[in-house]
XYZ file of C-alpha atoms in Angstrom:
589
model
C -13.380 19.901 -10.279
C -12.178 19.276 -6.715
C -10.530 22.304 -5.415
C -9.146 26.021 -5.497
C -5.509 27.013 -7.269
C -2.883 28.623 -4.662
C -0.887 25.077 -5.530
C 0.458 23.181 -2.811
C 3.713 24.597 -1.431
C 6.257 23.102 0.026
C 4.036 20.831 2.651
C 1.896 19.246 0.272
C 3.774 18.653 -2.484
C 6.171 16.786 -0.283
C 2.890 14.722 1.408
C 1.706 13.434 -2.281
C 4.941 13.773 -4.972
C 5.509 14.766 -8.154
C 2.532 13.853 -10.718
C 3.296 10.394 -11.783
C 1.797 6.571 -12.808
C 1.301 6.055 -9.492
C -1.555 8.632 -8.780
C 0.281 10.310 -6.561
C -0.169 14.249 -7.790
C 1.243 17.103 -6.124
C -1.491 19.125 -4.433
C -2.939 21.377 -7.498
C -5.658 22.674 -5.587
C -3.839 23.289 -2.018
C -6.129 20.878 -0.110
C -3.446 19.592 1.964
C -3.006 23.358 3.048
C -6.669 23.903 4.344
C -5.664 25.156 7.693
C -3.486 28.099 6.241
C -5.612 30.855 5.440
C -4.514 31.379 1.442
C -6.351 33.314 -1.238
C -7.791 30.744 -3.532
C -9.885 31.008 -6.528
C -12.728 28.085 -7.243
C -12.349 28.658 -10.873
C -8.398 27.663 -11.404
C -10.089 24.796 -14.053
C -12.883 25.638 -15.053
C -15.579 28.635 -14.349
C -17.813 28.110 -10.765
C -19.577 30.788 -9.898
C -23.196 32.145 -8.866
C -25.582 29.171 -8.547
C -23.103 26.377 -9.613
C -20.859 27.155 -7.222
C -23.443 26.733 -4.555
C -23.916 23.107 -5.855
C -20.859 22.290 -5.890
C -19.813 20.515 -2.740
C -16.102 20.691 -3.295
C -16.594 24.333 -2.610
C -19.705 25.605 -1.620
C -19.716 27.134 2.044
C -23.528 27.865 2.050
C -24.377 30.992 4.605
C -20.176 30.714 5.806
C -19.458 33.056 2.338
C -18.071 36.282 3.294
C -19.922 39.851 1.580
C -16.591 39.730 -0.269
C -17.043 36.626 -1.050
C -20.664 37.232 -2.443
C -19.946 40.280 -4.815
C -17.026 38.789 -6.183
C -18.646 35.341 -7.457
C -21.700 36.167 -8.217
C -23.556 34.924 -5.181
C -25.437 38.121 -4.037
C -29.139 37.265 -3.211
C -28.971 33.438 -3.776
C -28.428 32.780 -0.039
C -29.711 34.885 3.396
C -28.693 37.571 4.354
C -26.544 36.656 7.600
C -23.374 35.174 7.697
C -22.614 32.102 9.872
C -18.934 30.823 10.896
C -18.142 27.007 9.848
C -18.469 26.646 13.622
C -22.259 28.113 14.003
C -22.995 25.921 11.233
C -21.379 22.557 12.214
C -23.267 23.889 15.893
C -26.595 23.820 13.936
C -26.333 20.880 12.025
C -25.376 18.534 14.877
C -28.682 20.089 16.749
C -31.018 19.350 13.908
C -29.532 15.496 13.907
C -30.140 14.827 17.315
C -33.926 15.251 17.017
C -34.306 12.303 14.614
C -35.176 9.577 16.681
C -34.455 7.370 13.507
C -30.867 6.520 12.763
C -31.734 6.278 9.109
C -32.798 9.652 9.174
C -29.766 10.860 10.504
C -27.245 8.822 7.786
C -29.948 10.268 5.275
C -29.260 13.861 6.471
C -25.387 12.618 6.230
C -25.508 11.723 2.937
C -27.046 14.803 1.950
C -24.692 17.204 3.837
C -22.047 15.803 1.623
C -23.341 15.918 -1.471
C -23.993 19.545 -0.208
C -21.042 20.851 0.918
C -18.018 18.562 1.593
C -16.057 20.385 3.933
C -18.770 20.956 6.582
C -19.818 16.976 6.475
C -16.038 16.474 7.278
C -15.639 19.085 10.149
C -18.882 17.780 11.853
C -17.883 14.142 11.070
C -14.348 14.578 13.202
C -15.603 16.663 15.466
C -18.384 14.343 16.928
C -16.442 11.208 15.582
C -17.823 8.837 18.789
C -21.754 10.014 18.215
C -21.613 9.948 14.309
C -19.341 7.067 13.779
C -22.306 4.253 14.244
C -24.069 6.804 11.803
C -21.837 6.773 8.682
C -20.524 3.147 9.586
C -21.628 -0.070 11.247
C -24.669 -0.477 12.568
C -26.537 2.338 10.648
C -24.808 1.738 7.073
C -26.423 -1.995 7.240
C -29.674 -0.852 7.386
C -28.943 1.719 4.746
C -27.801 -0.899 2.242
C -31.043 -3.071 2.950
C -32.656 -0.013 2.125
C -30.474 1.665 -0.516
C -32.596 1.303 -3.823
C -35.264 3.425 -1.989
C -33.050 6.308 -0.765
C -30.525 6.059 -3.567
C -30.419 9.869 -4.512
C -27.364 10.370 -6.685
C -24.331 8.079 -7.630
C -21.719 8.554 -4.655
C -19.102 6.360 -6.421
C -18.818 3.820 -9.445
C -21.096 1.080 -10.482
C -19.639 -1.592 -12.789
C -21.439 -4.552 -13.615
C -21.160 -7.772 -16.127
C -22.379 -5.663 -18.603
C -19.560 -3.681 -18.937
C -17.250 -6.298 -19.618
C -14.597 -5.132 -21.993
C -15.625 -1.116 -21.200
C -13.977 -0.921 -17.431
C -11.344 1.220 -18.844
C -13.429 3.692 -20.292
C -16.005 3.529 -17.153
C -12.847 4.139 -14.666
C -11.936 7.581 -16.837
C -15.754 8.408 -16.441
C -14.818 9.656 -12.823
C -14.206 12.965 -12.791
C -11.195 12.317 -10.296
C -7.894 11.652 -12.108
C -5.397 11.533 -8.994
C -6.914 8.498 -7.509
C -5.263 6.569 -3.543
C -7.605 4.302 -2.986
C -10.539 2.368 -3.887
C -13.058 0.603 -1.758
C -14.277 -2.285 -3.615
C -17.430 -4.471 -3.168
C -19.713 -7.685 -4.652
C -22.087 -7.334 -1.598
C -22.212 -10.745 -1.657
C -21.272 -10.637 2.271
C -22.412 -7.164 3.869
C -21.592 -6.942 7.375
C -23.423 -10.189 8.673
C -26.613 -9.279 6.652
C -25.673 -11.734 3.986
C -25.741 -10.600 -0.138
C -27.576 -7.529 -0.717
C -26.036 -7.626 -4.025
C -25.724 -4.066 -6.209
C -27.013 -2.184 -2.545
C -23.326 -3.073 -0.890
C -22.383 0.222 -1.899
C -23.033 2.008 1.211
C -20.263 0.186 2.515
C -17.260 1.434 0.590
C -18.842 5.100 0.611
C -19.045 4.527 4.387
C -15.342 3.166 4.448
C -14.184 5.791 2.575
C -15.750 8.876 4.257
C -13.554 7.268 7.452
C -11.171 7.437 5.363
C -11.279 11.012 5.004
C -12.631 11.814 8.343
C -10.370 9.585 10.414
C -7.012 8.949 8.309
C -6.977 12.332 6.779
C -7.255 11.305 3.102
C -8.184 13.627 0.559
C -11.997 13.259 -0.737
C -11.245 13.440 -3.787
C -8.633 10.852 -4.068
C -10.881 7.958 -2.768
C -12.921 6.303 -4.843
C -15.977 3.819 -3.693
C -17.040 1.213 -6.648
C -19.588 -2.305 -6.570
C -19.268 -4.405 -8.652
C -22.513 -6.264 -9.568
C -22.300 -9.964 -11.003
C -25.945 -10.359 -9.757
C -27.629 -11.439 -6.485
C -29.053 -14.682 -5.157
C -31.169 -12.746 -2.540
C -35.107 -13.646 -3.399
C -36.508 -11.071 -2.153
C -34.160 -8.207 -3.528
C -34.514 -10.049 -7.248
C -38.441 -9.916 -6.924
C -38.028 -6.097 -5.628
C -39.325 -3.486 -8.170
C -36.622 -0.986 -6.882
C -33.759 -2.807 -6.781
C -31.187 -0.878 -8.775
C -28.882 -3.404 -9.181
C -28.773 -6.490 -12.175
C -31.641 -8.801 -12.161
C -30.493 -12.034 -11.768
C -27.857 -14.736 -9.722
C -24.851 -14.237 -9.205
C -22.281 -14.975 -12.036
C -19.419 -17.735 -10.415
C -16.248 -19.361 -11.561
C -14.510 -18.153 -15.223
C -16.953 -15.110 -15.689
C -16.256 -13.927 -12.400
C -12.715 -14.221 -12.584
C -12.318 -12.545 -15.839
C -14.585 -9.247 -15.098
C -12.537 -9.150 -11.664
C -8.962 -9.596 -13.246
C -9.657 -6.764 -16.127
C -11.074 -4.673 -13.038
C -7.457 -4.977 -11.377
C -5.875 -4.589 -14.885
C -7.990 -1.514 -15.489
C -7.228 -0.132 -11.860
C -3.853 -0.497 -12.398
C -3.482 0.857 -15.838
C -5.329 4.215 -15.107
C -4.163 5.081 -11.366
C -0.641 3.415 -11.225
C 0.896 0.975 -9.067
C 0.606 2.922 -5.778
C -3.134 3.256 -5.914
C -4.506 1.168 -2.713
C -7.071 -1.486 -3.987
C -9.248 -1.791 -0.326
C -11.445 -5.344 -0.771
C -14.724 -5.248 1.585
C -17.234 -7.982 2.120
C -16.785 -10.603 -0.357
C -18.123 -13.555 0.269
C -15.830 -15.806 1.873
C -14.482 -17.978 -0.802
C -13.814 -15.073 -3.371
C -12.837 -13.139 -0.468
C -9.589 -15.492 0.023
C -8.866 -16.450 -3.697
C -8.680 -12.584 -4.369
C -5.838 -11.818 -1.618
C -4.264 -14.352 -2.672
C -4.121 -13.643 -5.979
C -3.288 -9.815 -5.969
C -1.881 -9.530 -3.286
C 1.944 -10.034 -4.840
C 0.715 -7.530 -8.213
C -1.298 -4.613 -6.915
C -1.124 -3.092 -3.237
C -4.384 -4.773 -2.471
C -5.608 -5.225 0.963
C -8.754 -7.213 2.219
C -10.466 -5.119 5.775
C -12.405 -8.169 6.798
C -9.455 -10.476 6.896
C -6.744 -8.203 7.339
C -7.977 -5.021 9.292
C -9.947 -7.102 11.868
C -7.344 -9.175 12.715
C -5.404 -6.782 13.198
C -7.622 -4.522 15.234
C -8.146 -7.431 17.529
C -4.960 -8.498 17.910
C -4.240 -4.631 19.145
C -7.419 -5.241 21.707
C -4.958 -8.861 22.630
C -1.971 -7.282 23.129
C -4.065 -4.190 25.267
C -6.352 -6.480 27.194
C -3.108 -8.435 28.165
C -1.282 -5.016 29.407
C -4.312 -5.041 31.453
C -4.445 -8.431 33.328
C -1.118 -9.740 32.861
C 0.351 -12.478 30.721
C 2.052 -12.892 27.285
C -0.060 -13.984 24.439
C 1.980 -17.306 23.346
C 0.653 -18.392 27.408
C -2.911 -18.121 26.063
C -5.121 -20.587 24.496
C -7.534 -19.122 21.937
C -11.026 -20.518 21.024
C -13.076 -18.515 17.979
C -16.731 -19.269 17.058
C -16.715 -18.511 13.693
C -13.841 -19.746 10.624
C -14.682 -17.255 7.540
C -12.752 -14.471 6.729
C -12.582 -12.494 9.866
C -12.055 -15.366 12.112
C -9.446 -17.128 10.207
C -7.620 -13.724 9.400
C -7.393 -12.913 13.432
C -5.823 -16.885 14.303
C -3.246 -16.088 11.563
C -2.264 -12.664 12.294
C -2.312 -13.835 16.399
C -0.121 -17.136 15.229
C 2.376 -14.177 13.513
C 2.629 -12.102 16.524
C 2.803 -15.624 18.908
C 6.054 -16.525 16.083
C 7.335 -13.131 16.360
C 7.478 -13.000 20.328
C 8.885 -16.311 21.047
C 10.734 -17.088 17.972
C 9.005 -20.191 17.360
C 7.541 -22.155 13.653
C 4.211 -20.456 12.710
C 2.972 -23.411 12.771
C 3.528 -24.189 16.392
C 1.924 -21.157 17.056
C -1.110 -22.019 15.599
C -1.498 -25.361 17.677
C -2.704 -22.732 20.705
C -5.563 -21.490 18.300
C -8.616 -23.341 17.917
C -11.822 -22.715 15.392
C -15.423 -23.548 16.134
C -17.481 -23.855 12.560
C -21.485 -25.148 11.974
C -20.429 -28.564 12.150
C -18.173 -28.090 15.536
C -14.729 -28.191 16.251
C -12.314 -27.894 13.462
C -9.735 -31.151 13.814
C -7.872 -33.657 12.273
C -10.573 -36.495 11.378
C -12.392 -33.564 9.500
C -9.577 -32.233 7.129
C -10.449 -33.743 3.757
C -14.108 -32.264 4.031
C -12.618 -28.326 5.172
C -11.852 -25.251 2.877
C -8.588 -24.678 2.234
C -8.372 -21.490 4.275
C -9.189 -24.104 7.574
C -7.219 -26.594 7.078
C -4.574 -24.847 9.117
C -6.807 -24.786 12.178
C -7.296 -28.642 12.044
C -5.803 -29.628 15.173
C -5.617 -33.759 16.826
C -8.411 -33.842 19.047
C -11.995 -36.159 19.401
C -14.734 -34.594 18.121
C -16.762 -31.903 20.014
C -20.252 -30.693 18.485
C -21.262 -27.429 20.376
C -19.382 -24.588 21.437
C -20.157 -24.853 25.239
C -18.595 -28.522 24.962
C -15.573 -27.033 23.127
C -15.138 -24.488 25.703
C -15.068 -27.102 28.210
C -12.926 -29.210 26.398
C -9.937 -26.309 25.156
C -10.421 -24.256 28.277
C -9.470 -21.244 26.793
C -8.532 -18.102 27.792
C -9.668 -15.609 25.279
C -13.048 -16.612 23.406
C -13.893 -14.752 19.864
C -16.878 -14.703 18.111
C -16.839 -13.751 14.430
C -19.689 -15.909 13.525
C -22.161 -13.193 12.164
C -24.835 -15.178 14.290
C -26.370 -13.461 17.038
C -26.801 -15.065 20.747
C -24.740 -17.632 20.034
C -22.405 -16.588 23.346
C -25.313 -18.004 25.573
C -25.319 -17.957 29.111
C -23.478 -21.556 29.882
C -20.696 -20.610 27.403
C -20.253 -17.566 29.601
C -20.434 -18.889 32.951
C -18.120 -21.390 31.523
C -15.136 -18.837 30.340
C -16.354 -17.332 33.786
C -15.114 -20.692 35.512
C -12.314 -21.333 34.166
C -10.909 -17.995 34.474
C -10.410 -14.894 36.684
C -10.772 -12.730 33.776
C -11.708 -13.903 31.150
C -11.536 -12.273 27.701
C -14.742 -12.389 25.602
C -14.423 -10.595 22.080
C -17.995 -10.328 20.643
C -16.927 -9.327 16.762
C -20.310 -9.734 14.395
C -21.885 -6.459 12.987
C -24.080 -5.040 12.752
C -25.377 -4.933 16.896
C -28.387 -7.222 16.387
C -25.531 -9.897 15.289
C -23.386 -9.369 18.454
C -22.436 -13.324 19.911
C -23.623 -11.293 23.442
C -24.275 -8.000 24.378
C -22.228 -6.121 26.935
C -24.420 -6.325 30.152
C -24.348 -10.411 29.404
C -21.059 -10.619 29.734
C -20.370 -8.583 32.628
C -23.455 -9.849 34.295
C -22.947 -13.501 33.829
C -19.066 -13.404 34.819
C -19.978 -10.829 37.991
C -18.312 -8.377 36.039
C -14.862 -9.778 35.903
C -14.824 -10.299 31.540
C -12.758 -8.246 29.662
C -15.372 -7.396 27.172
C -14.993 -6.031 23.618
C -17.750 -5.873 20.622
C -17.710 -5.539 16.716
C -20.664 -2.715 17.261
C -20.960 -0.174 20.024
C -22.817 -0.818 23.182
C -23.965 1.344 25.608
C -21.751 1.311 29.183
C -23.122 -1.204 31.460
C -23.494 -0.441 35.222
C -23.069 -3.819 37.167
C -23.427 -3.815 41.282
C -22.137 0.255 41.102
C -19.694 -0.214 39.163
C -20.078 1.577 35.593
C -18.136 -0.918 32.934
C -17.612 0.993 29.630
C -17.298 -1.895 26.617
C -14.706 -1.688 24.425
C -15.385 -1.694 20.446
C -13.332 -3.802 18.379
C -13.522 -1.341 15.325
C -11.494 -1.740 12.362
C -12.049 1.894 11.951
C -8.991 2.118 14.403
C -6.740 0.398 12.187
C -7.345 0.522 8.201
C -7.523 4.731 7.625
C -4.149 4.662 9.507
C -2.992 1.953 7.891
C -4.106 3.015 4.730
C -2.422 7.007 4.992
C 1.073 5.015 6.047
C 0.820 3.601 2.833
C 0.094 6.351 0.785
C 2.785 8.465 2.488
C 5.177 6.177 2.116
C 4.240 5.229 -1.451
C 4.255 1.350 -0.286
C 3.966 -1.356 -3.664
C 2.573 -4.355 -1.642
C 1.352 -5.080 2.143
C 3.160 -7.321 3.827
C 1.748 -8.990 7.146
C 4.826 -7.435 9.228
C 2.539 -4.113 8.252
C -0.553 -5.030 9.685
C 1.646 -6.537 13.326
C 3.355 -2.696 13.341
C -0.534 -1.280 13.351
C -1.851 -3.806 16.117
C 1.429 -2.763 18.203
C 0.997 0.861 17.546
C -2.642 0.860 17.946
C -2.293 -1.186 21.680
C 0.214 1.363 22.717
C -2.612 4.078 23.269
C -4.184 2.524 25.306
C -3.572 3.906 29.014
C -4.029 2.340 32.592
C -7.015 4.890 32.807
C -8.756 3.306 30.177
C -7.804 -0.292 31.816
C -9.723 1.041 35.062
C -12.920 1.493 33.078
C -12.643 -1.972 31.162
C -11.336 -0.551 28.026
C -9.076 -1.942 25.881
C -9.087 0.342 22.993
C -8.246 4.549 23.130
C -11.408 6.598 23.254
C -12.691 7.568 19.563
C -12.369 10.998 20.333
C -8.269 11.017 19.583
C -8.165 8.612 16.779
C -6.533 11.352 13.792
C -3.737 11.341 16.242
C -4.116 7.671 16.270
C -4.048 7.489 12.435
C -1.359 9.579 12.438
C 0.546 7.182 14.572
C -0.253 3.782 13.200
C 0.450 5.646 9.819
C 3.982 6.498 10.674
C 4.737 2.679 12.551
C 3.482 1.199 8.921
C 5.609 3.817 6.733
C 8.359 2.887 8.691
C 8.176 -0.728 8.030
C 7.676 -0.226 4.304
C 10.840 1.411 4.995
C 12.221 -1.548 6.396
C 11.406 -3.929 4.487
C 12.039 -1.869 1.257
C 8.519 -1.447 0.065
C 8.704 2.335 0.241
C 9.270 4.356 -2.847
C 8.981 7.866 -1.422
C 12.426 8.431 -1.115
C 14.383 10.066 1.011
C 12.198 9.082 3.972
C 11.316 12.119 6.226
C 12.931 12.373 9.414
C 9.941 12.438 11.438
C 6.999 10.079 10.101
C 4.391 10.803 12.662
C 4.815 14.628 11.784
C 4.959 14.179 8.547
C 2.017 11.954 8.390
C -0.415 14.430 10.920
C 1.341 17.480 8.065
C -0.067 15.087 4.933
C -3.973 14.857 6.688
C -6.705 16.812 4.778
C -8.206 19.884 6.959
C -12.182 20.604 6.275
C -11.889 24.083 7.434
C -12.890 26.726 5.103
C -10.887 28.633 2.856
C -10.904 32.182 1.842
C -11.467 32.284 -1.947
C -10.599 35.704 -3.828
């Protein structure tokens, strides 16, 4: 049961539509109306009252329930006698975080909040978005799924595994949710740059998805995390005795492929085709096949390829505002040719084709890829992945990155090789030479991955890099001047992206979708945030940033005639800030 009755009037039945295949119900339980101050009852669908209201989190306002409030459900003498405003509370809460010293602690005390009460995880979430973001998401959600069989306390989302091959039908109608937008969807074969942690991935797509909420303005209850486990071929989690997930490798080629394809079927079949299918670290190979091959049946939609390219083009397009220059005048060099790194070149080649009207495939000729054996080029094509072959430019061949630095003399270096310390000194000092400011995007997560930190690279350049990182650093002050880093967060991009979807009730993502976010995105940034050496806007504004990219992607589906929420409103960045969930309280009769 997710919500109150006092159905959704005019505002929220126009944000989500008429009840139909493609999960897009109007708003039953007036959740899209949580600012107005309505009379609602918790027990429209079924009776929750006394103690089971307290536990459930859909509802439950602990010590915020009025005396009214008390006599009328049942609720006298379960709970203190005072009664705190949301705002005493959420004051409270973020006091008694603060005093763990342990980050764990805190995303423990997270997780528990919203199992608790959902509203008031929500309000303290946006509300102190910039401290608690490295909480719920990268780098404190790695260390939680290392650690996840031991503080696993109740299921936050669905598990299906190779068992239930045949039954992932049934298992998707054993969420309670029927009115389903999207579903974060991991292997854990390739968490963060921590490598397979196998069934224990699922604190990612919870993570994802509570930034989903909190940043994009999604409903809770119409996200839905799942793993799916086909095994691990991590030693040490197979010879762990809490490991919650299946005991033994990981299941490749036809069995893999089937359990995945009657998951999409399955998807598709019991949310409709508008449901967003959200893929998140996959291991490289399945990572690409998957795109690839849903990409033109369900709206499907890979972060790690997709969302980080386009959250660092957005930092490109910014960091050039900044210092001058177009991007097709740049030569790019990335350490790194997986997922993320090969997603970024391509999007960057788009926008490159886009600006000067030139072949794609000219484009690319500006972009070149470092991998473990060196340079990507010509002489090496028959022995690359498909998804490099692009990159394989004429050119001798060049072992180490320092060499290739000296060799391409680029002007914007990217690392997105999940290996830490791998942006040493000389490679520095040699962007450093070459260039009066040079751009240095440090993209592997979590922090202890980071290709530098932030006082390397303003240290070894003298403070002249335009700096950027996957993780947060702290600001660096270099010879009195105080540089603040920029993070390279595809938290800016994919809830945005993902509510201009919904809103627009998009079929399929199309790349011209994820160029509208980058542009939309780099447009916030200001020449005040230029001054301090950012390239991204400040955390603290990014709803209204959602809100924005939201309406440039809806308007594209528009466009291109991807859109089937028809007529489309007159004013999409309105209508997309009117469509956001609210976590304030409500008044219940």
């Amino acid at each position: 049961m997710d919500g109150g009755g006092g159905g959704g009037g005019p505002v929220a039945a126009e944000c989500n539509g008429k009840a139909g295949p493609g999960g897009g119900m109007g708003d039953v339980y007036g959740e899209d109306r949580a600012t107005e101050d309505q009379l609602i009852t918790p027990w429209t669908v079924s009776v929750a009252s006394g103690y089971n209201l307290l536990r459930d989190p859909h509802h439950n306002k602990g010590s915020a329930f009025t005396e009214k409030e008390r006599d009328a459900h049942y609720l006298r003498g379960l709970l203190p006698p005072a009664v705190l405003s949301q705002e005493l509370q959420e004051k409270r809460l973020i006091h008694t975080l603060r005093q763990y010293e342990v980050p764990l602690q805190r995303y423990v005390a997270l997780m528990d909040l919203q199992e608790r009460n959902e509203k008031l995880f929500y309000k303290l979430l946006i509300d102190h978005v910039e401290e608690l973001l490295p909480v719920v998401y990268t780098p404190t959600v790695g260390e939680a799924c290392q650690k996840y069989g031991s503080i696993f306390r109740r299921p936050q989302g669905l598990f299906i595994s190779l068992k239930d091959k045949g039954k992932i039908l049934e298992i998707l109608k054993n969420w309670p949710e029927r009115n389903i937008q999207v579903i974060v969807v991991t292997d854990g074969e390739r968490i963060l740059g921590l490598g397979d942690l196998g069934c224990q991935g699922m604190g990612i797509p919870v993570g994802k998805l509570s930034l989903y909420t909190a940043l994009g303005g999604l409903r809770p209850s119409a996200c839905l995390p799942i793993t799916i486990d086909v095994g691990t071929n991590n030693e040490e989690l197979l010879k762990d005795e809490f490991y919650i997930g299946l005991r033994q490798k990981r299941a490749t080629g036809k069995e893999y492929a089937e359990l995945l394809d009657e998951f999409m079927d399955a998807v598709k079949q019991n949310y409709g085709e508008k449901v967003l299918v959200q893929f998140e670290d996959f291991g490289n190979r399945n990572a690409f096949e998957l795109l690839a091959k849903y990409r033109h049946t369900h709206l499907a939609f890979n972060d790690d390829i997709q969302g980080t390219a386009s959250v660092v083009l957005a930092g490109l397009i910014s960091a050039l505002r900044a210092v001058g220059g177009r991007l097709a005048e740049q030569r790019f060099l990335f350490l790194g040719a997986g997922e993320a790194g090969t997603g970024i070149a391509e999007l960057i080649a788009l926008e490159m084709s886009k600006q000067t009207k030139t072949p794609v495939e000219e484009t690319r000729k500006k972009i070149w890829l470092v991998d473990s054996k060196g340079l990507i080029i010509r002489s090496r094509l028959e022995s690359l992945q498909h998804f490099k072959k692009p990159w394989a430019h004429e050119h001798e061949p060049v072992k180490t990155l320092l060499e290739s630095v000296k060799a391409i003399k680029p002007t914007v270096l990217i690392g997105s090789s999940g290996v830490g310390k791998t942006f040493t000194k000389e490679v520095v000092e040699a962007m450093a030479s070459l260039n009066e400011k040079p751009i240095i995007l440090a993209l592997s997560n979590p922090t202890s991955q980071s290709e530098c930190t932030a006082e390397e690279a303003y240290t070894w350049t003298q403070g002249r890099a335009i700096f950027a990182s996957g993780s947060p650093f702290d600001p660096v002050n270099y010879n009195g001047k105080t540089y603040v880093p920029g993070q390279a967060n595809n938290a800016y991009i994919f809830p945005g992206f993902g509510l201009g979807l919904i809103i627009s009730g998009a079929i399929r993502v199309n790349d011209d979708m994820l160029l509208a976010a980058s542009e939309a995105l780099a447009a916030q940034a200001t020449p005040e945030n230029f001054k301090k050496g950012l390239i991204y806007p400040p955390f603290s504004n990014i709803r209204k940033i959602s809100a924005l990219i939201a309406a440039s992607v809806a308007a594209k589906a528009y466009e291109l005639g991807l859109a089937s929420h028809l007529p489309r409103p007159k004013d999409l960045v309105k209508y997309a800030e009117s469509c956001m969930y609210s976590p304030v309280y409500r008044n219940y009769r």
